[in-house]
PDB file of C-alpha atoms and ligand atoms in Angstrom:
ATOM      1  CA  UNK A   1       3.611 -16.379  30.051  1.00 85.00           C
ATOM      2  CA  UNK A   2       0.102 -16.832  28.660  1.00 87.00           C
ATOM      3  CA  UNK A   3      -0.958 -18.174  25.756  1.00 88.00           C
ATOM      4  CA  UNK A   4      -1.886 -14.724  23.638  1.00 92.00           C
ATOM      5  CA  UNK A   5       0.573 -12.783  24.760  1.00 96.00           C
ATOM      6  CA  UNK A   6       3.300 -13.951  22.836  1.00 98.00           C
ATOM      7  CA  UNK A   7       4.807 -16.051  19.547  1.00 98.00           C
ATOM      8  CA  UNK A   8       7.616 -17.392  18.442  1.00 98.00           C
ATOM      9  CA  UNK A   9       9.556 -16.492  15.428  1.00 99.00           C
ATOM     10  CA  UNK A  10      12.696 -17.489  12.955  1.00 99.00           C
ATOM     11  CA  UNK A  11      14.052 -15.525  10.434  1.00 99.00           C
ATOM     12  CA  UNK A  12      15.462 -18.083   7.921  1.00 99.00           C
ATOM     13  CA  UNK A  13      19.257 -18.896   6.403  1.00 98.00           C
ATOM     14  CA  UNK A  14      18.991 -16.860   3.170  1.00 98.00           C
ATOM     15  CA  UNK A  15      17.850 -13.400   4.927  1.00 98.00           C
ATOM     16  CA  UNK A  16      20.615 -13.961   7.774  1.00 98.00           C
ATOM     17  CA  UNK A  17      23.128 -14.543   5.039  1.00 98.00           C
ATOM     18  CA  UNK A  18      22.390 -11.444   2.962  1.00 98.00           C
ATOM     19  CA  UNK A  19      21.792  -9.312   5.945  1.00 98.00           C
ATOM     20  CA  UNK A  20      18.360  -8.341   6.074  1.00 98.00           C
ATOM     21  CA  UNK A  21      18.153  -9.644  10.047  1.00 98.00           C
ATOM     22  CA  UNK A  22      18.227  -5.899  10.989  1.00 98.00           C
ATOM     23  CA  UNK A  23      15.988  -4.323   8.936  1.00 98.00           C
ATOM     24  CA  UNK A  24      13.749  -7.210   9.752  1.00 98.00           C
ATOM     25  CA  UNK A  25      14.266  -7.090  13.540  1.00 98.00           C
ATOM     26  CA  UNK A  26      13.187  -2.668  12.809  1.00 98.00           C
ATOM     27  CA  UNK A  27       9.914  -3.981  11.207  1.00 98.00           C
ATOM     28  CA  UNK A  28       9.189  -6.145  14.151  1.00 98.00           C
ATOM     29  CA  UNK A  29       9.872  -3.293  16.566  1.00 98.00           C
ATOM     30  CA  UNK A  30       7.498  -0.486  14.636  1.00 98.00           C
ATOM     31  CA  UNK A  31       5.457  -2.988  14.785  1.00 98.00           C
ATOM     32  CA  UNK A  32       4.808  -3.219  18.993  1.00 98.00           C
ATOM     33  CA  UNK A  33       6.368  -6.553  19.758  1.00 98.00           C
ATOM     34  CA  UNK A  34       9.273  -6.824  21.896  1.00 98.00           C
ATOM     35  CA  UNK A  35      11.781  -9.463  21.860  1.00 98.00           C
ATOM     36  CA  UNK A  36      11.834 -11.059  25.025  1.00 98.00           C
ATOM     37  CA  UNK A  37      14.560 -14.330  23.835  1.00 98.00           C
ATOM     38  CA  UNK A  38      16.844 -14.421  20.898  1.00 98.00           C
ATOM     39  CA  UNK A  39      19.513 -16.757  19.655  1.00 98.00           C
ATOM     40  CA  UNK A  40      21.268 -17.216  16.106  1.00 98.00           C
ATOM     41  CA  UNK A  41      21.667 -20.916  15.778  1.00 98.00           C
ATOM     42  CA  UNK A  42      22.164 -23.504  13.113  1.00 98.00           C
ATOM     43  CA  UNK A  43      19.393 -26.383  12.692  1.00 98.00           C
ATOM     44  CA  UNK A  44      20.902 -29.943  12.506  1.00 98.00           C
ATOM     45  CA  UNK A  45      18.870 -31.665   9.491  1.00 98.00           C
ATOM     46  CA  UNK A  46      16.761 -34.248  12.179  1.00 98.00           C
ATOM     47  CA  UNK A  47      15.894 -30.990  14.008  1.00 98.00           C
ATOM     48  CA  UNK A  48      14.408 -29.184  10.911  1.00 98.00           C
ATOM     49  CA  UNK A  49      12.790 -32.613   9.811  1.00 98.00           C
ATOM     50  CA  UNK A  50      11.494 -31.705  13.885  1.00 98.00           C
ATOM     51  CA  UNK A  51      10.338 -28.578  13.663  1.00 98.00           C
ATOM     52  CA  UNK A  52       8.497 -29.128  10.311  1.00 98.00           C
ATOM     53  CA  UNK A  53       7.183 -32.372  11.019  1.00 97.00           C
ATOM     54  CA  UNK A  54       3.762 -31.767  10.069  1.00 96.00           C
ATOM     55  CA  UNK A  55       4.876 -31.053   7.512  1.00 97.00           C
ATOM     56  CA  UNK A  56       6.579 -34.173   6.324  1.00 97.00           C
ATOM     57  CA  UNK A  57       3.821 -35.793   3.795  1.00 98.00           C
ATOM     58  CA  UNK A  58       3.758 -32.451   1.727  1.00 98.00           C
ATOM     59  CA  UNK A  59       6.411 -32.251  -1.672  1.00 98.00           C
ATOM     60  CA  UNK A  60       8.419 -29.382  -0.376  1.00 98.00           C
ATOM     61  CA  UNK A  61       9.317 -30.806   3.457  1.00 98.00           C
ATOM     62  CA  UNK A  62      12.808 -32.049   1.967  1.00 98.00           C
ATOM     63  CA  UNK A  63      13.293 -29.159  -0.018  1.00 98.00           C
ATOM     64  CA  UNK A  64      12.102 -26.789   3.363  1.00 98.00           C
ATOM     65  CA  UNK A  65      14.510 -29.130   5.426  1.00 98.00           C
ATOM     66  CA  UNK A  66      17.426 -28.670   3.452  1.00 98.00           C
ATOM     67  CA  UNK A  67      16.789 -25.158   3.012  1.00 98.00           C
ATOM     68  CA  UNK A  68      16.426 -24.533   6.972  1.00 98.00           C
ATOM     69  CA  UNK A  69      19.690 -26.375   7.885  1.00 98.00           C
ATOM     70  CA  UNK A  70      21.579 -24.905   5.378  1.00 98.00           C
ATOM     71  CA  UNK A  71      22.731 -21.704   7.208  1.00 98.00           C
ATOM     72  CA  UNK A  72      22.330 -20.101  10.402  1.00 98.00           C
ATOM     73  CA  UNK A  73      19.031 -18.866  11.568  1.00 99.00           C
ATOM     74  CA  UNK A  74      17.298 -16.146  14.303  1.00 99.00           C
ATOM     75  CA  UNK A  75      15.389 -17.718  16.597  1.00 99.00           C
ATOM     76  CA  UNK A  76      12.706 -15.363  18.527  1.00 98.00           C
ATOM     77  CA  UNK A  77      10.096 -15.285  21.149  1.00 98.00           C
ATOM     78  CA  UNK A  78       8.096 -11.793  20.715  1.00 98.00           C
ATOM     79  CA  UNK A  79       5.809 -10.587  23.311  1.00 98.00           C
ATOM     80  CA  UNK A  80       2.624  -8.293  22.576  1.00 98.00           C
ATOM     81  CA  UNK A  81      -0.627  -8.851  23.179  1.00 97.00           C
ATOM     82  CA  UNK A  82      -2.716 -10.696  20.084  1.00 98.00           C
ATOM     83  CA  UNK A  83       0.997 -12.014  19.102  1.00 98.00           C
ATOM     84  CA  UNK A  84       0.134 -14.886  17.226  1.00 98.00           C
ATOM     85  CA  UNK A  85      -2.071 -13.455  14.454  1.00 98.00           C
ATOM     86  CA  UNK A  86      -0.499  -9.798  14.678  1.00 98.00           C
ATOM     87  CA  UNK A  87       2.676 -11.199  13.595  1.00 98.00           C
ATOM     88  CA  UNK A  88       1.093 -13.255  11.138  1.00 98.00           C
ATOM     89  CA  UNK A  89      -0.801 -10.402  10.000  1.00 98.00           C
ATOM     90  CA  UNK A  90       2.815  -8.693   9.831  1.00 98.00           C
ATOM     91  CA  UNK A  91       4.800 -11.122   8.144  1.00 98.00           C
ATOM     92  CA  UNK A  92       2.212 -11.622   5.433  1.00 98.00           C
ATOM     93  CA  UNK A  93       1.257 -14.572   2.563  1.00 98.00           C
ATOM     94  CA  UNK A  94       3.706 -17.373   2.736  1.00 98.00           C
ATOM     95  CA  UNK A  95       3.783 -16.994  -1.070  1.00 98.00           C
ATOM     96  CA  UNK A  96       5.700 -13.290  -1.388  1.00 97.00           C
ATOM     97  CA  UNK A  97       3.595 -12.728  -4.666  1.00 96.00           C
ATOM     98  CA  UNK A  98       0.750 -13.089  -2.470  1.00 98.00           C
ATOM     99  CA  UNK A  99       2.021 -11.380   0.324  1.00 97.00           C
ATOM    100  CA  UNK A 100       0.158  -8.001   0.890  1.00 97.00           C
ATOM    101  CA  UNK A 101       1.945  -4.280   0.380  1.00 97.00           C
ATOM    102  CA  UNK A 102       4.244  -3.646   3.371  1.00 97.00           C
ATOM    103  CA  UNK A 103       4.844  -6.995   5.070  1.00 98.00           C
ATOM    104  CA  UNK A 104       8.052  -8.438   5.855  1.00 98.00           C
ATOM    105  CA  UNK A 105       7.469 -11.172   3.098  1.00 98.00           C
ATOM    106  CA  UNK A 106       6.520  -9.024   0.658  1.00 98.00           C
ATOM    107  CA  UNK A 107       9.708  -6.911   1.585  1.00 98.00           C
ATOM    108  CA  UNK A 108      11.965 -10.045   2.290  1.00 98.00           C
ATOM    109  CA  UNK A 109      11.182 -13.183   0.692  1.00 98.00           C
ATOM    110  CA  UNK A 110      12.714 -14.715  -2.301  1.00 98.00           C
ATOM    111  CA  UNK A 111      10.360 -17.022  -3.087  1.00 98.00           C
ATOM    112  CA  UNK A 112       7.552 -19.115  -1.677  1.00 98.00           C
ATOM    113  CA  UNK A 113      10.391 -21.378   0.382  1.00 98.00           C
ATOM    114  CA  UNK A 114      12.759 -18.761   1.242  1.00 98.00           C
ATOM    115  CA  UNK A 115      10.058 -16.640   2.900  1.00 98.00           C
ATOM    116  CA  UNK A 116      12.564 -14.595   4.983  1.00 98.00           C
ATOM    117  CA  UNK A 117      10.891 -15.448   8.223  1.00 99.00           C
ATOM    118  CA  UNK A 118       9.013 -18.133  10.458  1.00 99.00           C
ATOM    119  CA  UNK A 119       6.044 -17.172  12.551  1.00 98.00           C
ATOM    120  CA  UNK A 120       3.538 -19.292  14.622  1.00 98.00           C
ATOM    121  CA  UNK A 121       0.364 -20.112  13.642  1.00 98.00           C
ATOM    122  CA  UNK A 122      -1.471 -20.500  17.263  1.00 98.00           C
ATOM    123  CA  UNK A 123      -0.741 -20.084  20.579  1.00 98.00           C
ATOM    124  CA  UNK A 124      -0.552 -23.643  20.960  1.00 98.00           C
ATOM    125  CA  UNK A 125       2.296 -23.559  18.375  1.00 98.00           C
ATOM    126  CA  UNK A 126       4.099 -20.421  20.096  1.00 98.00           C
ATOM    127  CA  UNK A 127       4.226 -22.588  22.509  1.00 98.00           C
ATOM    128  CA  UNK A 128       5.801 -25.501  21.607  1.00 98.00           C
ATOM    129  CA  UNK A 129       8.143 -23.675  18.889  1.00 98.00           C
ATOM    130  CA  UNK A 130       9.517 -21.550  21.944  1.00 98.00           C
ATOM    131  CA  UNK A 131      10.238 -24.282  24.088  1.00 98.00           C
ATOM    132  CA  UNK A 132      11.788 -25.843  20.900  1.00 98.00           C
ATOM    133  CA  UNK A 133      14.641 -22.990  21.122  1.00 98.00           C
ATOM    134  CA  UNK A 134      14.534 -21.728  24.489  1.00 98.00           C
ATOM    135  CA  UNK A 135      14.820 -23.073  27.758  1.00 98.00           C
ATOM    136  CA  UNK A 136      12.588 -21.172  30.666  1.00 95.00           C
ATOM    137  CA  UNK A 137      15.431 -19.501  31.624  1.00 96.00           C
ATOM    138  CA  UNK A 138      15.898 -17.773  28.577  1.00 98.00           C
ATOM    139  CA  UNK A 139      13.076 -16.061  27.678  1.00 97.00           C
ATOM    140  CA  UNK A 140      12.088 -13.123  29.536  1.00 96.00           C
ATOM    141  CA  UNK A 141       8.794 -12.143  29.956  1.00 96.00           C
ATOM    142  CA  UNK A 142       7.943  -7.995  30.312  1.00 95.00           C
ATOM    143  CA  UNK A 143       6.136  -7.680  34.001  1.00 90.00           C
ATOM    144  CA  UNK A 144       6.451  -6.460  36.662  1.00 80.00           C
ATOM    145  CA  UNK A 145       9.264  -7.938  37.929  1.00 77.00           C
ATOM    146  CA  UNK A 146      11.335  -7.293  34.769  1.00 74.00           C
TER     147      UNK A 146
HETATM  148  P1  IDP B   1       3.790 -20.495   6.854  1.00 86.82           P
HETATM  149  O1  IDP B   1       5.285 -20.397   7.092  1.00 86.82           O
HETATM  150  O2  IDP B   1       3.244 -19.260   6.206  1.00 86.82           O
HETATM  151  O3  IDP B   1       3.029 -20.907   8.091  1.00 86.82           O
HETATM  152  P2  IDP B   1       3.398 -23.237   5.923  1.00 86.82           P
HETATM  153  O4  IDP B   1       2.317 -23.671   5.014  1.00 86.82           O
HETATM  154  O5  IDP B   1       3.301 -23.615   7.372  1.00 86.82           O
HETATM  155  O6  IDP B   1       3.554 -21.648   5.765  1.00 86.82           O
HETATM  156  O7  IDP B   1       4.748 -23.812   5.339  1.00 86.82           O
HETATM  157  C1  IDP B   1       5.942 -23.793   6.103  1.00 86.82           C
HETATM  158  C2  IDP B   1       7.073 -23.327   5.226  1.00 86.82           C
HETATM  159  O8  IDP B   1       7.278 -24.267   4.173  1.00 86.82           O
HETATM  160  C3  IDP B   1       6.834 -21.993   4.489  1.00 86.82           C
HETATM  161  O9  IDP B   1       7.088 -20.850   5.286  1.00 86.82           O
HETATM  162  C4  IDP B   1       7.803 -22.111   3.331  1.00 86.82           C
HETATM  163  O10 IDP B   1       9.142 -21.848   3.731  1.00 86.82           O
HETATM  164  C5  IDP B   1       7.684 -23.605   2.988  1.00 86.82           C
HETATM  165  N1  IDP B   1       6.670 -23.840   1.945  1.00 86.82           N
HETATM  166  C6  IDP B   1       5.316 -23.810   2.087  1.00 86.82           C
HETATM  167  N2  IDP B   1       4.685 -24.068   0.928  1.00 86.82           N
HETATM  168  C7  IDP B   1       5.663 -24.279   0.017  1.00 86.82           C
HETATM  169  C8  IDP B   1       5.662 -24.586  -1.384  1.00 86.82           C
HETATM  170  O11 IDP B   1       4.609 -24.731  -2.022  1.00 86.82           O
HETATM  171  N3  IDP B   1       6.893 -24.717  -1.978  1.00 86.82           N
HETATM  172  C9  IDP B   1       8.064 -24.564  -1.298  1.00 86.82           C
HETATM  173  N4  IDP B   1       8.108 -24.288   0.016  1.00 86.82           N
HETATM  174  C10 IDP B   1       6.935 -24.124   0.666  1.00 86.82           C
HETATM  175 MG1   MG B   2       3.108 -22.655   9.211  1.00 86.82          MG
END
């Protein structure tokens, strides 16, 4: 795949527990990506501390860590073109009081933590959050081989 044309995304423990995954996953449709891997899975505390890690000298990383091992998650790799900053664009604000009309965070979140959903912030981030989740063959590109 190359770098632009796709990013990876999570939505977090408290919107899979009260059941917003589906409306989420509509607003990601209407919205031109396609989902091209998907798993629900459960982070292990060391591999939230992982995935966060640069986050790890900021006051909320325990907080976030404990938060994203606490239930099970979606995990996501979304293929359009411009992913990255479409979907970023998308989700909105991570702060959902900041979050602009009509996003998913603005829709979603609970609060600045329990933002509803994860979504990379390059493409060399998409990247290495996809290969976090998903072996290559598990993710499956839109070509023309498909
Ligand atoms: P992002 O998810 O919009 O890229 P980041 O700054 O990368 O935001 O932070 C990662 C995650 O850490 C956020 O989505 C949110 O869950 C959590 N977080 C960020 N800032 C705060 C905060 O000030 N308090 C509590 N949690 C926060
Ligand atoms: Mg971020």
């Amino acid at each position: 795949m190359k770098p632009g044309e796709f990013t990876f995304a999570m939505v977090k423990p408290t919107a899979v527990k009260l059941g917003r995954l589906v409306p989420i996953l509509n607003e990601i449709d209407l919205a031109g990506f396609r989902v091209i891997a998907m798993k629900m899975t459960r982070l292990s505390k060391s591999q939230a501390e992982r995935f966060y890690a640069v986050h790890k000298d900021r006051p909320f990383y325990q907080g976030l860590v404990e938060f994203m091992s606490s239930g099970p998650v979606v995990a996501m790799v979304l293929q359009k073109e411009n992913a990255v900053q479409d979907f970023r664009k998308l989700i909105g604000n991570t702060n959902p009081e900041l979050a602009e009309e009509g996003t998913i965070r603005k829709k979603f979140a609970l609060s600045v933590q329990e933002n509803a959903i994860h979504g990379s912030d390059s493409d060399d981030n998409a990247c290495i959050e996809a290969n976090f989740f998903f072996s290559q063959f598990e993710i499956f590109p839109i070509n023309e081989q498909y």
